Short mmCIF file of C-alpha atoms and ligand atoms in Angstrom, two decimals:
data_model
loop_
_atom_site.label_atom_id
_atom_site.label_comp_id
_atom_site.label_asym_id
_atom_site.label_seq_id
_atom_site.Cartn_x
_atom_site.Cartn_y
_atom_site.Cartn_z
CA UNK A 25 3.48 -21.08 22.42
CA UNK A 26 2.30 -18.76 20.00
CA UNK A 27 -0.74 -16.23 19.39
CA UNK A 28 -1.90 -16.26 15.85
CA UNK A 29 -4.05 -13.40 14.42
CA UNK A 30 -2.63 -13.47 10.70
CA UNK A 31 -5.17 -15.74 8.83
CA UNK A 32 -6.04 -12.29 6.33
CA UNK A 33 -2.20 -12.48 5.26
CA UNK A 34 -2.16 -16.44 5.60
CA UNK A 35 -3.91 -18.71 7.28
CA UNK A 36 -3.12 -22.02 9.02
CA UNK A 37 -4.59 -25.39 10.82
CA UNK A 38 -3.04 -27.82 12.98
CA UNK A 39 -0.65 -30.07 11.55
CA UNK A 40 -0.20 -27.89 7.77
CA UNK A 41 3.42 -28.52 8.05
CA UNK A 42 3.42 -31.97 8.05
CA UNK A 43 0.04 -32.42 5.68
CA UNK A 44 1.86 -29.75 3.60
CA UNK A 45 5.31 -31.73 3.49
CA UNK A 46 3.85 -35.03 2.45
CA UNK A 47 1.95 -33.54 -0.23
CA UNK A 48 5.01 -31.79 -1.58
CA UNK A 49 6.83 -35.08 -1.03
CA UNK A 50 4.41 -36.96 -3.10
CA UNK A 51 4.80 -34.37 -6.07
CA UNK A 52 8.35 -34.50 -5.84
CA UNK A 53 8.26 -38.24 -6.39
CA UNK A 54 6.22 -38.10 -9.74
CA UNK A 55 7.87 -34.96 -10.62
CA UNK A 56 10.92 -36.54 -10.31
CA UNK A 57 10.74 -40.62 -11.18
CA UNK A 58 12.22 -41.24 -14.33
CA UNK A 59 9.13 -42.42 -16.60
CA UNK A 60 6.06 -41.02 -18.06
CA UNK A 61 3.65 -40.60 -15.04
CA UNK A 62 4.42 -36.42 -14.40
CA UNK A 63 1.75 -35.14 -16.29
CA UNK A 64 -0.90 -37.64 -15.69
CA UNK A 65 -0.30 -37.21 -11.84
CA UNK A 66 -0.21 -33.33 -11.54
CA UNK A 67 -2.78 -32.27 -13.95
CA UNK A 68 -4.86 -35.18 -11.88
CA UNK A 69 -4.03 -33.10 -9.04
CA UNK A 70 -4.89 -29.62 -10.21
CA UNK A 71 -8.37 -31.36 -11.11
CA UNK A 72 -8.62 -32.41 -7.78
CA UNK A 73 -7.95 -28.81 -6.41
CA UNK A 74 -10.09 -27.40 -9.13
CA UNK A 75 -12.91 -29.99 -7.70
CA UNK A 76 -12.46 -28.55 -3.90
CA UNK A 77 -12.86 -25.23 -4.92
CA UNK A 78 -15.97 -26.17 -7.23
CA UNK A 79 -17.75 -27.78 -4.12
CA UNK A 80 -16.42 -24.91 -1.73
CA UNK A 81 -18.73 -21.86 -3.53
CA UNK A 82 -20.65 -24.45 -5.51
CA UNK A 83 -20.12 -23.70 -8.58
CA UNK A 84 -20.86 -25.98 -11.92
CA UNK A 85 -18.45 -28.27 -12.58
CA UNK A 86 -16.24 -26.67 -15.88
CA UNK A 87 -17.00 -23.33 -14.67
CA UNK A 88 -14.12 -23.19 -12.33
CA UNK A 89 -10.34 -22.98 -12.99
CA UNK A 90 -7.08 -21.79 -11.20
CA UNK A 91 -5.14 -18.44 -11.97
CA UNK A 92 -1.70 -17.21 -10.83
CA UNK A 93 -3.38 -14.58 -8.23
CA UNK A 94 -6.29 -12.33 -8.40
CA UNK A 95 -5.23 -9.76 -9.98
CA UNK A 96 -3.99 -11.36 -13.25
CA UNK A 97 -7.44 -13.57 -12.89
CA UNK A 98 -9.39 -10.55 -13.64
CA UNK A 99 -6.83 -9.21 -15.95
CA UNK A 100 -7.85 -12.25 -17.78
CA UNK A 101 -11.75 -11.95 -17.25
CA UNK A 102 -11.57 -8.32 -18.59
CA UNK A 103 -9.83 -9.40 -21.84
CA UNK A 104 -12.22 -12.18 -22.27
CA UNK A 105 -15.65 -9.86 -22.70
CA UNK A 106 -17.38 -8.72 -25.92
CA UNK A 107 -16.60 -5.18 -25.93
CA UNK A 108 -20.28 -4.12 -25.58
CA UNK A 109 -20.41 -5.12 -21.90
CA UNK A 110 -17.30 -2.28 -21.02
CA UNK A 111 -16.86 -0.20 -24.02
CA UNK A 112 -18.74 3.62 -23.15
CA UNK A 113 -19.92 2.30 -19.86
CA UNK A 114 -18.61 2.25 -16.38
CA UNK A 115 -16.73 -0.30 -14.06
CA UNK A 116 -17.86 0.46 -10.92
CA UNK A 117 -15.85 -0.31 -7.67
CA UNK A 118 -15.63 0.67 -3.68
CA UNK A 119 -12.92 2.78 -2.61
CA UNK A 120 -12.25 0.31 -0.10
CA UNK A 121 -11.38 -2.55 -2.64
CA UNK A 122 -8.17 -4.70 -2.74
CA UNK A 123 -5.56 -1.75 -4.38
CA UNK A 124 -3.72 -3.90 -7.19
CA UNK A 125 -7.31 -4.50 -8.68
CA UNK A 126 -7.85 -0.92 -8.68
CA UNK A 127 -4.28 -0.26 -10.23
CA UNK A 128 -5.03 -3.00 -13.10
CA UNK A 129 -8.78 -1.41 -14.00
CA UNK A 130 -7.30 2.00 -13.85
CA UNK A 131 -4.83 1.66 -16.41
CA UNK A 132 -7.03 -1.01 -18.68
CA UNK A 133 -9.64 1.87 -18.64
CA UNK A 134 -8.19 3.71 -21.67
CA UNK A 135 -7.51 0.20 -24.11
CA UNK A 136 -11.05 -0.76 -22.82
CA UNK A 137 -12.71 1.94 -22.94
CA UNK A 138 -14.49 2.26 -20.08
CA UNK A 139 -14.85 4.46 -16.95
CA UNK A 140 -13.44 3.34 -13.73
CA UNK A 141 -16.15 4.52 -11.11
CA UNK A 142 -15.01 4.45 -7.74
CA UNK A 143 -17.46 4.59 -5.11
CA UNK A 144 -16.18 6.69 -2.28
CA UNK A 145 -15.58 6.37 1.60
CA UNK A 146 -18.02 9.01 3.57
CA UNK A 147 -16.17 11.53 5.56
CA UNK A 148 -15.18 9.82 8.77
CA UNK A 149 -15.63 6.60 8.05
CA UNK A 150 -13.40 3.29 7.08
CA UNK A 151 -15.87 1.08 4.93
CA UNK A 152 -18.31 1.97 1.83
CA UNK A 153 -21.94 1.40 2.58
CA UNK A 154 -23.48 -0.94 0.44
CA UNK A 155 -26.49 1.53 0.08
CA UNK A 156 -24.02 4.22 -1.31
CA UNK A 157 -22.51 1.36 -3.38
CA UNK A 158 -26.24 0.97 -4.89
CA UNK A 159 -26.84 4.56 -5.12
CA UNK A 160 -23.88 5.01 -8.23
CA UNK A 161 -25.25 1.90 -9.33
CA UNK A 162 -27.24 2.73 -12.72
CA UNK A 163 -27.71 1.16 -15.99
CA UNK A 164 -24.53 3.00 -17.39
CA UNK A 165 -22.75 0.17 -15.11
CA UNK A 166 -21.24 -2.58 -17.53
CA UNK A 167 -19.56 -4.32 -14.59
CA UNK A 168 -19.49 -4.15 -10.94
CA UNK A 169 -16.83 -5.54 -8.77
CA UNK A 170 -17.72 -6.47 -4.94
CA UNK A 171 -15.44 -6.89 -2.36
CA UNK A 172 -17.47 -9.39 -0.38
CA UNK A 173 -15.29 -8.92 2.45
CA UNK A 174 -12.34 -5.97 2.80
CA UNK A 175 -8.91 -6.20 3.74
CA UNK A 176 -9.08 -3.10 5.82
CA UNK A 177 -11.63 -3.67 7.74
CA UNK A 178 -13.23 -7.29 6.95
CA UNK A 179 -16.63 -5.47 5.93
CA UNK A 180 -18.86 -7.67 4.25
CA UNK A 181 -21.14 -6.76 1.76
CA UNK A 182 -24.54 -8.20 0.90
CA UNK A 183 -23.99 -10.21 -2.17
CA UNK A 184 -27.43 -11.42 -2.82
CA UNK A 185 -28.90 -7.61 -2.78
CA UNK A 186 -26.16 -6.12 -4.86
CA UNK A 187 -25.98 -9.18 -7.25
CA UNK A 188 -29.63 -9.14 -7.66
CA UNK A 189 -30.01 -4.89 -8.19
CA UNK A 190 -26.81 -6.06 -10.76
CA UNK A 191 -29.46 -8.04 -12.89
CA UNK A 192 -31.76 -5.40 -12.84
CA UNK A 193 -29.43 -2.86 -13.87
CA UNK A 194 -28.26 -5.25 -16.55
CA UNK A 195 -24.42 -5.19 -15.31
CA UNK A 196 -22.46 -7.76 -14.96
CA UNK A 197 -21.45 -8.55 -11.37
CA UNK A 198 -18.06 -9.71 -10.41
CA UNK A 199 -16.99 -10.51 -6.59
CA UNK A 200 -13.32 -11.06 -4.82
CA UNK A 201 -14.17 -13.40 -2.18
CA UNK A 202 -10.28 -13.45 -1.13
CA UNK A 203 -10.95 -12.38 2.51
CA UNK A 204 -13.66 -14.43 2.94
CA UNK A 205 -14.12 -17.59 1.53
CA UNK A 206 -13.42 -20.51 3.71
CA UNK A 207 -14.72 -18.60 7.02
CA UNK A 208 -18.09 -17.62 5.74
CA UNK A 209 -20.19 -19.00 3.52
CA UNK A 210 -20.15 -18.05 0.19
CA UNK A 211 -22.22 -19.81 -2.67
CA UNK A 212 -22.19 -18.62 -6.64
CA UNK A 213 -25.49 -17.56 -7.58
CA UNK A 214 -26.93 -16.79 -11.01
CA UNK A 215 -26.83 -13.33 -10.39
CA UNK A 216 -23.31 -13.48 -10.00
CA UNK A 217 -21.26 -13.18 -13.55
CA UNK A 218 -17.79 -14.18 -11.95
CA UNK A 219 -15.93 -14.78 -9.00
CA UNK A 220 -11.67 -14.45 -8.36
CA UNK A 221 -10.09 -15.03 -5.17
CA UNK A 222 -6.80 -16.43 -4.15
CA UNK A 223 -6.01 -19.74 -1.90
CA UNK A 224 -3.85 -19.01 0.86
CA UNK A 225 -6.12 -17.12 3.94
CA UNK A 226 -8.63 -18.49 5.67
CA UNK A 227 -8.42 -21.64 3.27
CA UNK A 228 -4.92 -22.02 4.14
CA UNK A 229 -3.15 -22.76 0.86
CA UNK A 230 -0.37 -21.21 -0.46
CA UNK A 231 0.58 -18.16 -2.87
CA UNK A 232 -0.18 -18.86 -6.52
CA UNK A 233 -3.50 -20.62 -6.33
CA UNK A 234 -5.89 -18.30 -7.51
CA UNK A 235 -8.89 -19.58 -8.94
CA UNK A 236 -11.70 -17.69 -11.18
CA UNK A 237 -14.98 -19.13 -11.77
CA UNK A 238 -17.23 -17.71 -14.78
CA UNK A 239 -21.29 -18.47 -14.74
CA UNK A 240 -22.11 -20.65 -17.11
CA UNK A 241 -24.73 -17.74 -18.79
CA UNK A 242 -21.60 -15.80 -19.70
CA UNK A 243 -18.71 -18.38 -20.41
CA UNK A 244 -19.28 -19.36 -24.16
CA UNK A 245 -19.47 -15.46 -24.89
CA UNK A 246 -15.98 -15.06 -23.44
CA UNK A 247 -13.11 -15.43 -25.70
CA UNK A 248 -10.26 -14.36 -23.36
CA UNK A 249 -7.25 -12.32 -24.98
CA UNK A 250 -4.84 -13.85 -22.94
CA UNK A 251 -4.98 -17.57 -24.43
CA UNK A 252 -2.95 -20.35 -25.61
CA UNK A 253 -2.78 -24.02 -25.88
CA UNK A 254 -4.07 -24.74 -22.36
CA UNK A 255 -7.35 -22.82 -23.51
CA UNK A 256 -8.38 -25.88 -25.87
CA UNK A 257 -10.06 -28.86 -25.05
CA UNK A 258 -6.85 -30.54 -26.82
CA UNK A 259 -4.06 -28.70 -25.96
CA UNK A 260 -1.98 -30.61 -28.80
CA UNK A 261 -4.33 -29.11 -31.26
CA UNK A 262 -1.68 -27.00 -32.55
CA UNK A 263 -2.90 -26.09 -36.04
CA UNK A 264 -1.92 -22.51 -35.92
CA UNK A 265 -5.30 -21.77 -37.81
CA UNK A 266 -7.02 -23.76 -35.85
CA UNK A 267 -7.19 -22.70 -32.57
CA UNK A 268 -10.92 -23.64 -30.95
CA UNK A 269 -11.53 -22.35 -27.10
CA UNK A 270 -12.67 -24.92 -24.71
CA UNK A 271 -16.59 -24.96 -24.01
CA UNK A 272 -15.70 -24.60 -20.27
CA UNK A 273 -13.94 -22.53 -17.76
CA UNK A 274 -10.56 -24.10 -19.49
CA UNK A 275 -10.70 -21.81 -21.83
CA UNK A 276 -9.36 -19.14 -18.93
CA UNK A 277 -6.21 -21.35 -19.03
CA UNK A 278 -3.35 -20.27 -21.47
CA UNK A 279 0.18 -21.78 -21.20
CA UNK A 280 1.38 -24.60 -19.22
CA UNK A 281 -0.53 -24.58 -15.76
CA UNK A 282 1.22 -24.00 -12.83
CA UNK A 283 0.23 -27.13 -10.45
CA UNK A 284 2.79 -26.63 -7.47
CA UNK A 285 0.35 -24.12 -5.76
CA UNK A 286 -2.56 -26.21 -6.30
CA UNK A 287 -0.60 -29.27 -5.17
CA UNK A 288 0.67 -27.42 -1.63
CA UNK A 289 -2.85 -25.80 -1.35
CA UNK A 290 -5.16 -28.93 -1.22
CA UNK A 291 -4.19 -29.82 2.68
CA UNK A 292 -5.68 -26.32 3.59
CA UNK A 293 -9.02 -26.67 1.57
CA UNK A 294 -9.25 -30.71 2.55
CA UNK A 295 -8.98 -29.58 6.11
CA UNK A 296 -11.58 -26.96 5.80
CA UNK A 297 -13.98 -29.05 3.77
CA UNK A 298 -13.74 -31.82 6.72
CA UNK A 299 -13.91 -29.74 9.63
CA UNK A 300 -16.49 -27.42 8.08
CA UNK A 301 -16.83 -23.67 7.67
CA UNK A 302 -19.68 -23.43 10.55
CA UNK A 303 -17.06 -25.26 13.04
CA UNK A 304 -14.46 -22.59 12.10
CA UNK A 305 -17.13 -19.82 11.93
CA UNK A 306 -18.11 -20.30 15.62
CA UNK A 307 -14.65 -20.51 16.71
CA UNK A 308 -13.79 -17.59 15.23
CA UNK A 309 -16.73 -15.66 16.25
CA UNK A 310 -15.79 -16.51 19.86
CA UNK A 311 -12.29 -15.03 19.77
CA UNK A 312 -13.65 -11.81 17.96
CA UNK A 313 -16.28 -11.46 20.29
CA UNK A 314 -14.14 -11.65 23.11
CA UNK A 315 -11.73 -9.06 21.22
CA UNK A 316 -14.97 -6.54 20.50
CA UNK A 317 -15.25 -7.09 24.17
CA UNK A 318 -11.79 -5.80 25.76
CA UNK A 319 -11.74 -3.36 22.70
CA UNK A 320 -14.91 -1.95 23.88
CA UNK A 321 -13.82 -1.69 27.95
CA UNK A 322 -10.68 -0.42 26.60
CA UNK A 323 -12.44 2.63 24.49
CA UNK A 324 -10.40 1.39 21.32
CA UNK A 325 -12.16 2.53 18.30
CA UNK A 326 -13.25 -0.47 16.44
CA UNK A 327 -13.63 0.05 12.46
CA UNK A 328 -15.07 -3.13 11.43
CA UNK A 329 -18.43 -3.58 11.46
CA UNK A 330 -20.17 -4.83 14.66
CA UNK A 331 -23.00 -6.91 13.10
CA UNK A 332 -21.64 -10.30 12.55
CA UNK A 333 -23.48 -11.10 9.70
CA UNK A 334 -21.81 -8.02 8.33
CA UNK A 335 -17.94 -8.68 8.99
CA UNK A 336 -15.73 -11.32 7.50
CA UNK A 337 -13.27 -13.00 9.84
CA UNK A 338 -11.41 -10.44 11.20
CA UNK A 339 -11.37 -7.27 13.50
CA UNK A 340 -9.56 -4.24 12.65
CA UNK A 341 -8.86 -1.29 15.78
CA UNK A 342 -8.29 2.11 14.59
CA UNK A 343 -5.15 3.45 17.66
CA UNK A 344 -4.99 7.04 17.97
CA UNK A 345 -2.82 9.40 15.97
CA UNK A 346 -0.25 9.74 18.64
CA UNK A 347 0.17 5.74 18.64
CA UNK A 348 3.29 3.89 17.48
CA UNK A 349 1.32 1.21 15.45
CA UNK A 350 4.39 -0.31 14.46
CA UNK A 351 6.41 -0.57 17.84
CA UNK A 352 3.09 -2.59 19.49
CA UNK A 353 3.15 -4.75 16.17
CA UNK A 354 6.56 -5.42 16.49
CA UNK A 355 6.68 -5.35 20.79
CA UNK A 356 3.94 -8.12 20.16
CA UNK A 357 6.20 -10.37 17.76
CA UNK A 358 8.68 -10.45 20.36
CA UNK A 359 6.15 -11.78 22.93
CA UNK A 360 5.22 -14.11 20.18
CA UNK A 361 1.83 -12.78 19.21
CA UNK A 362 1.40 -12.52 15.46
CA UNK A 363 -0.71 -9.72 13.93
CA UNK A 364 -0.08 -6.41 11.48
CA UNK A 365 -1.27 -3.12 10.74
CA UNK A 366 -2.35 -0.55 8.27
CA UNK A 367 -1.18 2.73 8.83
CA UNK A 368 -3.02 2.68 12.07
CA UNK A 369 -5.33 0.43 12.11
CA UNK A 370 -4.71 -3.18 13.58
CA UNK A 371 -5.70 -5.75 12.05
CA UNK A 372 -6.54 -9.03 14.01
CA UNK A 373 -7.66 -12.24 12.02
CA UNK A 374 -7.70 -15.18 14.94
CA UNK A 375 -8.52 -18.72 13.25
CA UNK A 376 -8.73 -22.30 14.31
CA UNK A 377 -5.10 -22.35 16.37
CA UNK A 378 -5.85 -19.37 18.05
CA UNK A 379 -7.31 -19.54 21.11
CA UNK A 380 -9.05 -17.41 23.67
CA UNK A 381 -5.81 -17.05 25.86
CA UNK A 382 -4.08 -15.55 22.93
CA UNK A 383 -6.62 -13.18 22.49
CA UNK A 384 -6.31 -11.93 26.72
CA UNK A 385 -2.20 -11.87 26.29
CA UNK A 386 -2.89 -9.81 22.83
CA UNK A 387 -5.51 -7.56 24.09
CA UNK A 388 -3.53 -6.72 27.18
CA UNK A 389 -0.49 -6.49 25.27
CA UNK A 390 -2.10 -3.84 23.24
CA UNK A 391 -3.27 -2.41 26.23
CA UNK A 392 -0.04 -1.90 27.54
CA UNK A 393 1.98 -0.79 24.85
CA UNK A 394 -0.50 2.20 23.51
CA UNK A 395 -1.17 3.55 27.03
C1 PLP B 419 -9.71 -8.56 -0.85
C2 PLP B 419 -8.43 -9.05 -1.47
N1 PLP B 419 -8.39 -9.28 -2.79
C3 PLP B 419 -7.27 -9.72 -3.40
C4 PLP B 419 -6.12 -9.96 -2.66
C5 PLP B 419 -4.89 -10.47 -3.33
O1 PLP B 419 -4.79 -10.18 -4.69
P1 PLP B 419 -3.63 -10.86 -5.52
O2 PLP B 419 -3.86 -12.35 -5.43
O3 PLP B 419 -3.76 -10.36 -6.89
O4 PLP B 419 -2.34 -10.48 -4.88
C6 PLP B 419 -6.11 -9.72 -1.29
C7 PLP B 419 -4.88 -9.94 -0.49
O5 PLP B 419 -4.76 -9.59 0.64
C8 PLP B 419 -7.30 -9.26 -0.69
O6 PLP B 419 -7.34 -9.02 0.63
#
């Protein structure tokens, strides 16, 4: 018996070993029969990940394709614009955003020639409001990135309002859905230029399937930097003067595609499309619910938000100063309950396998070890 609270690190269903194994089996057995069937069979199964995903946020078919990780899929969005969407304007971000996309804007700033804006915390608190988000929102803004839902403290923002105040401002408007897709739901919209997010939380793939998706309004004006033969429609056209970009999302593709990810990852999004993102919603609501309430008779300080419609998946606790975060974490593993912190705040992601006894023994546990 185990307590799992980990799904914003990696998330997990019942039976991924086995539907994991037998999907790396089958792979192995293309990858490694001795005939002509490898590439057939694996791009066949990127396609089918690339089709999951499409259906997931419902975006177009062709405007979808898969990227090492998150960071190098916006990498490759940046280097794909006409330079009059970034060049003398401003790229405007939370403070509160995933860190390696604020360490790859803040050094393409100077080659791009834009202004990274970031949009700070106020005093006291551990999330940035969406109205103060808005408020350094202006018509100087060439791109805005949302974090639909953080990693510190699963706030999530209001798409549809900032998307939409986007198109009046006449930005373009890119979201990381990372830490939320696949426990809330999460549809593209016009308003929304691009989305990146990664595979392996609540969707419970593994590392190395990233995916970005590009709206079809922008796509044929992108002509991304970072290219090669995979960005064709025929990657065998390999006229050295003749290189032609795809008219869809392919065109984000550059050297051989990695399929391995996408193969492994397709158990996690097959089991969420068939059990259904309001089944796993509701259980997970239950469990944090049920955490919001011992936090609250136990005078924790909770720094997610307490509107659900507001807050991703998860619940993050703020301990006091005088805490040993790390001890409890690790004091917790050896009982066999599964969560993490940062700095110290506690962050506690329960998902379909964890159940509402977990949450009493980790609640207690917590008790007990910061008093
Ligand atoms: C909000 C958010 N964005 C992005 C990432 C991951 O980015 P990358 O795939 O580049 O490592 C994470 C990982 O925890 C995340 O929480």
């Amino acid at each position: 018996m185990s307590g799992y609270f980990l799904y914003h690190s990696i998330g997990t269903f019942p039976g991924k070993n086995r539907a994991m194994s037998e999907a790396l089996t089958r792979f192995s057995e293309v990858w490694s029969a001795e005939d002509d069937g490898q590439w057939p069979a694996a791009l066949a199964a990127r396609q089918t990940f690339i089709e999951h995903w499409e259906r997931c946020i419902g975006a177009a078919p062709g405007t979808l394709t898969t990227a090492e990780n998150v960071t190098a899929a916006l990498f490759s969005l940046i280097g794909s614009l006409p330079p009059s969407y970034l060049k003398g304007r401003r790229i405007l971000v939370a403070a509160d955003c995933f860190p390696s996309l604020h360490f790859l804007l803040a050094k393409l700033a100077e080659r791009f020639d834009f202004q990274l804006d970031t949009v700070p915390l106020r005093p006291g608190e551990a999330y940035v409001r969406d109205e103060d988000f808005m408020a350094h929102w202006d018509k100087s803004v060439g791109l805005a990135l949302l974090t639909w839902v953080t990693s510190t403290t699963s706030h999530r923002c209001d798409v549809a309002a900032l998307a939409q105040h986007g198109r009046q401002m006449g930005s373009l408007v890119g979201v990381d859905i990372t830490q939320g897709v696949g426990i809330a739901p999460f549809q593209v919209s016009d308003d929304t230029s691009f989305v990146v997010s990664s595979s392996l939380k609540w969707l419970c793939g593994t590392s190395g399937a990233g995916i970005i998706h590009v709206n079809p309004r922008i796509l044929q004006e992108c002509e991304p930097e970072f290219r090669g033969w995979f960005s064709q429609t025929n990657p065998f056209s390999w006229g050295l003067d003749d290189f032609e970009y795809a008219p869809d999302a392919r065109r984000f593709d550059h050297g051989t595609p990695a399929i391995l990810a996408s193969a492994a990852s397709l158990p996690g999004l097959q089991f969420v499309e068939s059990t259904g993102i309001d089944t796993l919603r509701s259980h997970n609501l239950k469990l944090v619910r049920r955490i919001i309430d011992h936090a609250q008779t136990s005078e924790w300080r909770i720094v997610s938000p307490l509107d659900d419609d507001r807050r991703g998946g998860s619940l993050m606790i703020r301990m006091g100063d005088h805490v040993d975060v790390q001890s409890i974490v690790s004091h917790l593993r050896d009982r066999k309950l599964f969560c993490d912190a940062r700095g110290q705040i506690i962050r506690l992601s329960p998902g379909i396998v964890t159940t509402e006894a977990d949450v009493d023994l980790l609640c207690q546990g917590i008790q007990e070890l910061s008093a």
